mmCIF file of C-alpha atoms in Angstrom:
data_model
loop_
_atom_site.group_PDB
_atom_site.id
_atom_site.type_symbol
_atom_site.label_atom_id
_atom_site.label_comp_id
_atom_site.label_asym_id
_atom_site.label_seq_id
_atom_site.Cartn_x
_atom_site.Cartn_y
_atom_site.Cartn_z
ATOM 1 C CA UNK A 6 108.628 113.220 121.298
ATOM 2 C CA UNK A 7 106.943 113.245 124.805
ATOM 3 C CA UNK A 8 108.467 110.550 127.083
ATOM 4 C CA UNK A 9 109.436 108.787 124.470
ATOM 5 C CA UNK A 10 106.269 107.973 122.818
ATOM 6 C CA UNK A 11 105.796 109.409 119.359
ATOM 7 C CA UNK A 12 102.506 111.814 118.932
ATOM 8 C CA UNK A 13 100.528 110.714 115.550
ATOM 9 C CA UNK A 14 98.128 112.410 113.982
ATOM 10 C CA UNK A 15 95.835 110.174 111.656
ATOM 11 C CA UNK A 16 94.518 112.126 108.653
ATOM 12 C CA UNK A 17 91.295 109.572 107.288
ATOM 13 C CA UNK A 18 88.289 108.725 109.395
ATOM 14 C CA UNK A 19 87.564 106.006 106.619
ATOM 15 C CA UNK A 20 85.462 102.778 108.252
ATOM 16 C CA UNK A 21 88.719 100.899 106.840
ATOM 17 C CA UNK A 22 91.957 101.813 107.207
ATOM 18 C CA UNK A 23 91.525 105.186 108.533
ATOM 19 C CA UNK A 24 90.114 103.320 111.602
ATOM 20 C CA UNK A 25 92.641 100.865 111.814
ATOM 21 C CA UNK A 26 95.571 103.589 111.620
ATOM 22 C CA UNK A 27 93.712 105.457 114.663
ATOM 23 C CA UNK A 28 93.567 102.133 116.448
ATOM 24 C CA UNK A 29 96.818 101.199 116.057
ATOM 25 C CA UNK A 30 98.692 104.475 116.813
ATOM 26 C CA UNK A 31 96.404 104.644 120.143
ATOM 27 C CA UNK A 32 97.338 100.964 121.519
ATOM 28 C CA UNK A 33 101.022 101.036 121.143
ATOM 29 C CA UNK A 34 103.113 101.778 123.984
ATOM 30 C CA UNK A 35 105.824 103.276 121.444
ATOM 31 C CA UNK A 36 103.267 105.857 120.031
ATOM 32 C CA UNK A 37 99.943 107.735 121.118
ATOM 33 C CA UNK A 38 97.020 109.070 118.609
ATOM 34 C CA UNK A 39 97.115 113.059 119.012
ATOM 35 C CA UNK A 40 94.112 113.992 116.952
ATOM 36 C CA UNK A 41 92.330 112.384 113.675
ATOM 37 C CA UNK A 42 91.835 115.245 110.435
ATOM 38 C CA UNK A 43 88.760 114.358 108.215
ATOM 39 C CA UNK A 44 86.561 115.321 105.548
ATOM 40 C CA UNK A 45 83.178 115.382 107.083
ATOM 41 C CA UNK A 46 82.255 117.078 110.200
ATOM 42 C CA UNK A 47 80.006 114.387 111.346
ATOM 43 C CA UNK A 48 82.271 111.140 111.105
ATOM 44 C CA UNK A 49 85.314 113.139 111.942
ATOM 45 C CA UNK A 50 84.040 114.017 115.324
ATOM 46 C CA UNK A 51 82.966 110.299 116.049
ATOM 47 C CA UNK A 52 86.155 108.657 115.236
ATOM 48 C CA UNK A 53 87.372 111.626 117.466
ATOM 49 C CA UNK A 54 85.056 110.849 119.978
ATOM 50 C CA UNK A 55 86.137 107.119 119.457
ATOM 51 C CA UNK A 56 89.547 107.452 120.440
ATOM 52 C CA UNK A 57 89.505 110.506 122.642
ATOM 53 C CA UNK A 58 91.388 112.927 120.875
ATOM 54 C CA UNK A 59 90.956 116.172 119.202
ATOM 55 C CA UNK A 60 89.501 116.104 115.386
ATOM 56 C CA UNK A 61 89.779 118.612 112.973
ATOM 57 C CA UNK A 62 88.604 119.233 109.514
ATOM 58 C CA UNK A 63 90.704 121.352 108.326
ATOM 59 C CA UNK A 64 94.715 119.997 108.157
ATOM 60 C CA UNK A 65 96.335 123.587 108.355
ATOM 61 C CA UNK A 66 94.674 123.721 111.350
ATOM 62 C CA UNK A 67 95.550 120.268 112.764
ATOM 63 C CA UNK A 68 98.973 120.335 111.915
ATOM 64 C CA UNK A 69 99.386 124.177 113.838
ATOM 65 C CA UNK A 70 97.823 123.111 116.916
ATOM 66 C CA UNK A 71 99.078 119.473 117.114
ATOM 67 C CA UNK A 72 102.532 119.655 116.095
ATOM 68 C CA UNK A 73 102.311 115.862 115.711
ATOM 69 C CA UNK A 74 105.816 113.949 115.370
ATOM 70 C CA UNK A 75 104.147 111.825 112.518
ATOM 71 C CA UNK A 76 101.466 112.124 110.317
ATOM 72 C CA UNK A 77 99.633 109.145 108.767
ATOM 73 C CA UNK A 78 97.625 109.198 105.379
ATOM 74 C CA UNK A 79 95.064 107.391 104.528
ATOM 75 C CA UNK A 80 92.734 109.177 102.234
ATOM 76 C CA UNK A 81 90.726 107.631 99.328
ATOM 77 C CA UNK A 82 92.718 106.509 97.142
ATOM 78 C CA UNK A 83 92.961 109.251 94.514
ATOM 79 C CA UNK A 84 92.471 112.106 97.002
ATOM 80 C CA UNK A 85 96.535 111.325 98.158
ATOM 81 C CA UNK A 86 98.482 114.062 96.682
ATOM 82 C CA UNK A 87 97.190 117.373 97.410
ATOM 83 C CA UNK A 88 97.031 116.599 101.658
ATOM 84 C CA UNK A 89 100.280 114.844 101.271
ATOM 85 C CA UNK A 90 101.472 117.377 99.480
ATOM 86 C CA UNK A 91 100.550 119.899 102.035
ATOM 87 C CA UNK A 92 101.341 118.284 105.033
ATOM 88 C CA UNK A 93 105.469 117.577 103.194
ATOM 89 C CA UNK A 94 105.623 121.615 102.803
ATOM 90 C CA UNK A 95 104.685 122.324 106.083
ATOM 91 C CA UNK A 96 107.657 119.605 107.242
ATOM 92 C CA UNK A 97 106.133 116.945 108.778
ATOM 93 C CA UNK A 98 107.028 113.537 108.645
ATOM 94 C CA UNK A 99 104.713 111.051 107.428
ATOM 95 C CA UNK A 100 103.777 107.209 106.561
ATOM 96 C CA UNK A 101 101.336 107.221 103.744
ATOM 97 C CA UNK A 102 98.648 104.649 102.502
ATOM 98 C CA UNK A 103 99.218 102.941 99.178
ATOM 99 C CA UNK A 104 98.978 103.778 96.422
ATOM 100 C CA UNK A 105 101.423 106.260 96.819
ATOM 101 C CA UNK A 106 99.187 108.574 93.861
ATOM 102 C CA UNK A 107 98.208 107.529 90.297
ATOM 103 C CA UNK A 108 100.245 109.853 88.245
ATOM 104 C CA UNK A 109 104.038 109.695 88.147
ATOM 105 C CA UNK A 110 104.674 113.585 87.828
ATOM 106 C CA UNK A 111 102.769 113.946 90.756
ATOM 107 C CA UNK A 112 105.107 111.187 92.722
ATOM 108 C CA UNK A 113 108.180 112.265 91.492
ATOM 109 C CA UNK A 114 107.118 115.826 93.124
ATOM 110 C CA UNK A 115 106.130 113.897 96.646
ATOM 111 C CA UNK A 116 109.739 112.591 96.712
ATOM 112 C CA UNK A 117 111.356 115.499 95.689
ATOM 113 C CA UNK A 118 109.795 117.824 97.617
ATOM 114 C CA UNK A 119 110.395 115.157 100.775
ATOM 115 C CA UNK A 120 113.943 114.933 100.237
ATOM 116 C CA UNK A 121 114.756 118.567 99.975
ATOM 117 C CA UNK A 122 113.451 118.685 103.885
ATOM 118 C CA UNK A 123 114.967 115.656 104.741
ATOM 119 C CA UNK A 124 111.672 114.063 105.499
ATOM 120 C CA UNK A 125 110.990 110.611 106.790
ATOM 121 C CA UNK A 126 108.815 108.883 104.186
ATOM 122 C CA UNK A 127 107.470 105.869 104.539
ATOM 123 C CA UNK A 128 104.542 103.794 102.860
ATOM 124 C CA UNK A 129 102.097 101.137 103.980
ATOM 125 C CA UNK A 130 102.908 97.880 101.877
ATOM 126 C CA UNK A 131 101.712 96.367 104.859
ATOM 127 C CA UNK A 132 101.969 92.474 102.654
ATOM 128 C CA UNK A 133 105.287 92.693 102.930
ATOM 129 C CA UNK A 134 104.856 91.981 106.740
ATOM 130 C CA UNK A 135 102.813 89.133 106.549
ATOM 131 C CA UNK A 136 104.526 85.913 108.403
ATOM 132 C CA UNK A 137 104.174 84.185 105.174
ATOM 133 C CA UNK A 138 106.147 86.754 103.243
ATOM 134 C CA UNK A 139 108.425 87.138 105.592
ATOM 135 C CA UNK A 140 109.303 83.404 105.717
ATOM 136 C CA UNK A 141 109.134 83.361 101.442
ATOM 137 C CA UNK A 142 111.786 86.126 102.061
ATOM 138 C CA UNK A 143 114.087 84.342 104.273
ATOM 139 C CA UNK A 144 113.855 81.240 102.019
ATOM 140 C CA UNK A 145 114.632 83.091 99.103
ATOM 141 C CA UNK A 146 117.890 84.750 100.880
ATOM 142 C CA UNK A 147 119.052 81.455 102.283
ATOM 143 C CA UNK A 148 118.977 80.448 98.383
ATOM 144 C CA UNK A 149 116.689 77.107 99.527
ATOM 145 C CA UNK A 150 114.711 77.912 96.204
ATOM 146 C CA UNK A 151 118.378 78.084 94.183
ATOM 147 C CA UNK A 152 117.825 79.981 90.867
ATOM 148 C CA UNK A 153 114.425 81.145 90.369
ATOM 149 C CA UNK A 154 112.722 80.094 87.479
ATOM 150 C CA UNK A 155 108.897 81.722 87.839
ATOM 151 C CA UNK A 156 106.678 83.584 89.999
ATOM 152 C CA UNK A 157 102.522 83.891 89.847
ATOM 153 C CA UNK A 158 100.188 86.383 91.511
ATOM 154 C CA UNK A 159 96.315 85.974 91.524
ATOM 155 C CA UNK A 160 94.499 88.752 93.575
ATOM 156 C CA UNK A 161 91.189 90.114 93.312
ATOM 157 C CA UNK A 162 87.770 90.564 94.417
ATOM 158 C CA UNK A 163 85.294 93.202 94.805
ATOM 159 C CA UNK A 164 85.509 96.661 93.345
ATOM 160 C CA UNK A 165 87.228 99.844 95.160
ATOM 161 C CA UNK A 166 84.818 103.577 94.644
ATOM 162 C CA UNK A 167 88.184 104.562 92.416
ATOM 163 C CA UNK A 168 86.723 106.021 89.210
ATOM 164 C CA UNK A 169 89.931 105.435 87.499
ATOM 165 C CA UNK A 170 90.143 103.179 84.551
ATOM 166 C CA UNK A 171 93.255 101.139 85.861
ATOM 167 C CA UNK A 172 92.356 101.194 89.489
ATOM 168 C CA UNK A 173 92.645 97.848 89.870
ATOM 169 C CA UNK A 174 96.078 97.452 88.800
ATOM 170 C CA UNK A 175 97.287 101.210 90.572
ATOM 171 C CA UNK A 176 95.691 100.529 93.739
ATOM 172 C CA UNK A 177 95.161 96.769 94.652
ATOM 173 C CA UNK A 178 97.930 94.997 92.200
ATOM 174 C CA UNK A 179 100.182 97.750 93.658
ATOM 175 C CA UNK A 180 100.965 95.033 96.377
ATOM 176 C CA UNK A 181 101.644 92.459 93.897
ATOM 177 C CA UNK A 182 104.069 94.462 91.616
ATOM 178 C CA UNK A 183 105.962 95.070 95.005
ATOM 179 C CA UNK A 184 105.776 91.802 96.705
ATOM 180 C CA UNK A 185 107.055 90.312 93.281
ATOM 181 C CA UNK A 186 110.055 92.463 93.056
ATOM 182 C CA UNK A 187 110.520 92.331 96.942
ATOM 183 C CA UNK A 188 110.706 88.642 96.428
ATOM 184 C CA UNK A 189 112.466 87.737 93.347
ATOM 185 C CA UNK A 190 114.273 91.156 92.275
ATOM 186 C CA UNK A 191 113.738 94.215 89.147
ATOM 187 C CA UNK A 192 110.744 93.505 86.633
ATOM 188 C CA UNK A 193 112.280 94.221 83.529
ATOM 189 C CA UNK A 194 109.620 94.195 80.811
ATOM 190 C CA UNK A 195 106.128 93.951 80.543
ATOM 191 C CA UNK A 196 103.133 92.510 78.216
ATOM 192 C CA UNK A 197 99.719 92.975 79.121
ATOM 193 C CA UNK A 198 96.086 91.921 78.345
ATOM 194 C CA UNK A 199 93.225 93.624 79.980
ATOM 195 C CA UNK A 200 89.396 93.171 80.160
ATOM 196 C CA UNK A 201 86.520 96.003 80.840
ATOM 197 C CA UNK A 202 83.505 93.701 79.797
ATOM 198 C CA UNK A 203 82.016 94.886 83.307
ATOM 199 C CA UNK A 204 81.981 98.483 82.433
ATOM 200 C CA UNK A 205 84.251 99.280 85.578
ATOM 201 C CA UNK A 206 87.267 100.218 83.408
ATOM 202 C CA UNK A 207 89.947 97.858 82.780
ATOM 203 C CA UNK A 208 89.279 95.674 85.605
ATOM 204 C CA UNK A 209 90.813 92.708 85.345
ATOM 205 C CA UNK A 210 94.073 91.761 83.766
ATOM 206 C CA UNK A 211 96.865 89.241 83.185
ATOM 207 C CA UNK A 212 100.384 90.633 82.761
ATOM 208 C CA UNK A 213 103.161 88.607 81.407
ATOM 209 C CA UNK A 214 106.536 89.862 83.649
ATOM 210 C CA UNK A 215 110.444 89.610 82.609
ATOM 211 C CA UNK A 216 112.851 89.709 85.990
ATOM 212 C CA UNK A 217 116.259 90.894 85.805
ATOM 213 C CA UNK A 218 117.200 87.207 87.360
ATOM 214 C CA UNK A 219 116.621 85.539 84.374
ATOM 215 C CA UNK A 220 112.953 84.336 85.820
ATOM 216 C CA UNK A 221 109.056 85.200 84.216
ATOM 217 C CA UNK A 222 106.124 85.646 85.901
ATOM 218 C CA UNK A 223 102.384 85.916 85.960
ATOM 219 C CA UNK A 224 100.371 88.365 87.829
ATOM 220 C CA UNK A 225 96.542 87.901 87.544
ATOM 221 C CA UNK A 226 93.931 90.831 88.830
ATOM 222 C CA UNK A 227 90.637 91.594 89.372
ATOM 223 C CA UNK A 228 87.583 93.594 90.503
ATOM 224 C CA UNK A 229 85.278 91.095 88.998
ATOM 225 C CA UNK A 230 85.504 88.610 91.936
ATOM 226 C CA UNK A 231 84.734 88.508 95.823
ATOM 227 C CA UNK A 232 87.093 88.508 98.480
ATOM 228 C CA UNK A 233 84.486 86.085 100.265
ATOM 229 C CA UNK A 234 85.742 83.321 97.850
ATOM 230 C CA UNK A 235 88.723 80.810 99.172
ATOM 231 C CA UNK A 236 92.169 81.306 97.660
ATOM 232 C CA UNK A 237 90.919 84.929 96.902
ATOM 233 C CA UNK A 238 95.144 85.312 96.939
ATOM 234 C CA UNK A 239 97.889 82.932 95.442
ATOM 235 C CA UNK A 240 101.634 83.883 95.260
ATOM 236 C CA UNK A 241 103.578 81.021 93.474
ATOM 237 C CA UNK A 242 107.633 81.002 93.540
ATOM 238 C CA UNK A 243 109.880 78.718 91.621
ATOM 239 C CA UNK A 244 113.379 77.892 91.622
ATOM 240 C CA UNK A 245 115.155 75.055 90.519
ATOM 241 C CA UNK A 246 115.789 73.687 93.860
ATOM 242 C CA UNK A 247 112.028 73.890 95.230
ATOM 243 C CA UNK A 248 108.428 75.574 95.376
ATOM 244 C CA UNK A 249 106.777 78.309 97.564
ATOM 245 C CA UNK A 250 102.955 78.503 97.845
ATOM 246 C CA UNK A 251 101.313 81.530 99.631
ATOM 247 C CA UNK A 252 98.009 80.965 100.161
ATOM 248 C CA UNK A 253 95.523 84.123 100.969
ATOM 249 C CA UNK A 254 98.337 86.360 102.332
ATOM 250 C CA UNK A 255 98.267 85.066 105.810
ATOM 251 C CA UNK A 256 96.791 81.968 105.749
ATOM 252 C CA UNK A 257 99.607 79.418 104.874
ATOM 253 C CA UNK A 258 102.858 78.940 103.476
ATOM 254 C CA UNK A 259 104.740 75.773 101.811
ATOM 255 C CA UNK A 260 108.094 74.973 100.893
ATOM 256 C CA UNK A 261 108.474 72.288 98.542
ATOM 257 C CA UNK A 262 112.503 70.738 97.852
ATOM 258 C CA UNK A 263 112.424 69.931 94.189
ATOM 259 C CA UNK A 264 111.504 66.018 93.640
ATOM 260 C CA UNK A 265 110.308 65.731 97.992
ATOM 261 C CA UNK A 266 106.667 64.587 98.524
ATOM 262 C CA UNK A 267 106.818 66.590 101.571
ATOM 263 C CA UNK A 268 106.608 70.230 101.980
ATOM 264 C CA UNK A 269 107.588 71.855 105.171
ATOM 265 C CA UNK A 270 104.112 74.140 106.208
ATOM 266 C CA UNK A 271 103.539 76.974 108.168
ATOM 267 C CA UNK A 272 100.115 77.895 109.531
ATOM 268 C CA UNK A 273 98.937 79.783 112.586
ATOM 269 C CA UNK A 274 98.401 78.060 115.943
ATOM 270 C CA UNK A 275 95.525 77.914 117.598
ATOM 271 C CA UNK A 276 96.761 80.600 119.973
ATOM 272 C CA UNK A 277 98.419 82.759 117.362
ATOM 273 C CA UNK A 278 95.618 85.441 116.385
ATOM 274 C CA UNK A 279 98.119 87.781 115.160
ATOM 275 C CA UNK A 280 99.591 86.051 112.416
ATOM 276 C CA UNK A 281 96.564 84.799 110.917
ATOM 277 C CA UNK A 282 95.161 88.414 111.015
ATOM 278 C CA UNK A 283 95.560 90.052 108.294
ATOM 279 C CA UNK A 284 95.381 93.230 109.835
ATOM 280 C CA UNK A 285 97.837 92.876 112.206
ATOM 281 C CA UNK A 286 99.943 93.122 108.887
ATOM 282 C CA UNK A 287 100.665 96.627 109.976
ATOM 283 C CA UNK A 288 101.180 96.462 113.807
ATOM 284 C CA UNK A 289 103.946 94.645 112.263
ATOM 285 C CA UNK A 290 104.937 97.059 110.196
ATOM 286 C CA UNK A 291 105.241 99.776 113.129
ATOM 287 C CA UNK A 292 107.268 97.112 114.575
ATOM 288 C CA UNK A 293 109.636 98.261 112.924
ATOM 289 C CA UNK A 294 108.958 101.586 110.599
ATOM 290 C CA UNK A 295 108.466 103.017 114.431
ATOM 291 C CA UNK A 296 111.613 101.810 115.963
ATOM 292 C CA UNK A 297 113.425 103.415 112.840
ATOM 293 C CA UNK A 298 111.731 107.077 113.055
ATOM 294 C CA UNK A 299 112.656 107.346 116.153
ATOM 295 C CA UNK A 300 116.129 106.223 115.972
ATOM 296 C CA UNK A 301 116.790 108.410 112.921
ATOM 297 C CA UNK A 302 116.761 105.750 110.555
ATOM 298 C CA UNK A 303 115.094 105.651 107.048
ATOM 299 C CA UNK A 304 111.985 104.005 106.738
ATOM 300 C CA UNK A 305 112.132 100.151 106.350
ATOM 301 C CA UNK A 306 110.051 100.597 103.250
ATOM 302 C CA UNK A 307 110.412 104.151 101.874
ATOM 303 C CA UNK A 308 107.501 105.775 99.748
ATOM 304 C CA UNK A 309 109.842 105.493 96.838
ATOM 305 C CA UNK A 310 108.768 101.866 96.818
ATOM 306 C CA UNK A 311 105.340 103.239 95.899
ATOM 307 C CA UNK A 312 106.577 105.557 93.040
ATOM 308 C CA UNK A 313 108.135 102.154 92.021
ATOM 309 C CA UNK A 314 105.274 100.232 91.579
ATOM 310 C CA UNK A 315 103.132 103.057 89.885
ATOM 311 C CA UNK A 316 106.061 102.677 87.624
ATOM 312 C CA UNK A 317 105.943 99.765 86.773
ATOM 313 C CA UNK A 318 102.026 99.871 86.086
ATOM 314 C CA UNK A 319 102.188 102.719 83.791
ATOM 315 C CA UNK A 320 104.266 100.273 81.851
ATOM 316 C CA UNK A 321 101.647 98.075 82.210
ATOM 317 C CA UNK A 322 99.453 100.079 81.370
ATOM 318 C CA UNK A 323 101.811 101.214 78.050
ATOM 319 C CA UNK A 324 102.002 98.088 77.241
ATOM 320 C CA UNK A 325 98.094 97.129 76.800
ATOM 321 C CA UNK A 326 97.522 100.218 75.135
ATOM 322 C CA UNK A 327 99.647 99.851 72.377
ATOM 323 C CA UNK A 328 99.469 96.336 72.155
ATOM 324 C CA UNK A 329 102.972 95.641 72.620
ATOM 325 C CA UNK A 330 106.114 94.450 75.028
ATOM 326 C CA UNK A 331 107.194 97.520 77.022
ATOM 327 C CA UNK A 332 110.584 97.456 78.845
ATOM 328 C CA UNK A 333 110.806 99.384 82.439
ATOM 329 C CA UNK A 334 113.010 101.644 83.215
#
């Protein structure tokens, strides 16, 4: 790593988080954008021409020339496994975009294939890093809540281009399935209903959840909504000393003592961009997922977090099929 700053290589030129990654990478004083890898010729070479660095088409190629300290995924959705695939066997590093892949054979070969080279392998649940979160988090460890009773996610909006029948729940509720068991510990069993009245697959659902703590739980999805509406996200926490409310990720947070009128609120300043920017979710990620690379460390939250959640929505998934509670492993 060149003075200390650690080379990147962005592999995406998508208008949404491939351009984000590249713009990240290339304004941190801890890192510097090396070269994007793309798809198409045409929009490869103007996010190259964007940020100023070489862009390639083909990834052998990148990764031979570039030698980058760190590669960073984030490829449609369903086109994850062969490029990350390719870039772990030629033994490079990398932070990957959720979902980690939609098939569990295909994640369990990721990880293995990582581990036998010792690879740093990290994934982007970015919602974890939200100041709301974060705060839920510390509330939850300080035991303010005391023993947790329930937890409810509602997420949805518009639809992804993922053909998949369960994209919604694989790709987007991917972040609740993790936030939940971030928050409030192991989902234990499963029982789901599902709708597909749209024609766009299953796309929305409501999953009843069982936590190892003793606590239920609600998560609600959909692609049959906009993310133009208000409260287009709700996270919900219980315990039997008090109440957190997340509203829209970023937006606010309450703490409510059991039997108090008054709730103790966090919302962004007027000066305070960053925490009301959902975005900036992942600068604060590489706060810290960057420190640890280069200090040897594992990553704060290691792609087997994604493997979990895919997990856990293939019992999900098990579970609406048959038409039954399924337990997960």
């Amino acid at each position: 790593m060149g003075e200390n700053r650690i080379r990147v290589a962005v592999v995406g030129t998508g208008d949404w988080w491939g351009r984000q990654h590249a713009k990240a990478f290339s304004s941190r004083t801890d890192a510097e954008l090396c070269a994007v890898a793309g798809r198409t010729e045409e929009r490869t070479e103007r996010r190259a021409a964007e940020f100023g660095v070489p862009g390639y088409t083909d990834l052998h190629a990148m990764l031979e020339r570039e030698r980058p300290d760190l590669v960073s995924v984030c490829l449609p959705n369903m086109g994850h496994f062969g490029p990350t695939l390719q870039i772990i066997r030629a033994g490079f590093p990398l932070l990957v975009e959720k979902p980690l892949v939609f098939e569990l054979d295909e994640a369990d070969t990721l990880l293995a294939e990582a581990a036998e080279r010792d690879l740093f392998f990290a994934i982007n649940f970015n919602h974890r890093y939200a100041r709301p979160m974060r705060l839920a988090a510390e509330a939850i460890d300080a035991g303010e809540l005391g023993r947790l009773t329930f937890a409810m996610w509602r997420f949805g909006g518009e639809a992804g281009t993922s053909p998949h029948p369960y994209a919604n729940l694989i790709e987007t509720q991917c972040h609740g399935l993790d936030l939940l068991e971030h928050l409030c510990g192991p989902i234990t069993s499963v029982m789901a209903q599902m709708s597909g009245v749209t024609g766009r697959g299953c796309s929305t659902l409501s999953v009843a959840l069982e936590f190892a703590c003793g606590a239920v739980g609600a998560l609600l999805g959909t692609y049959d909504s906009s993310y133009s509406y208000p409260g287009t996200h709700l996270l919900e926490i219980n315990g039997l000393n008090g109440r957190i409310l997340i509203e829209d990720t970023v937006r606010r947070y309450a703490f409510t003592p059991a039997g108090d009128e008054i709730s103790q609120v966090w919302q962004a300043g007027y000066f305070n961009d960053r925490d009301r920017d959902f975005h900036a979710t992942f600068d604060r990620y590489l706060d810290e997922m960057l420190p640890a690379f280069a200090g040897s460390r594992p990553p704060p939250v290691h792609a087997g977090a994604g493997r979990r959640a895919l997990a856990v929505a293939h019992a999900v998934i098990e579970s609406y099929e048959r038409g039954k509670r399924v337990s997960v492993a």
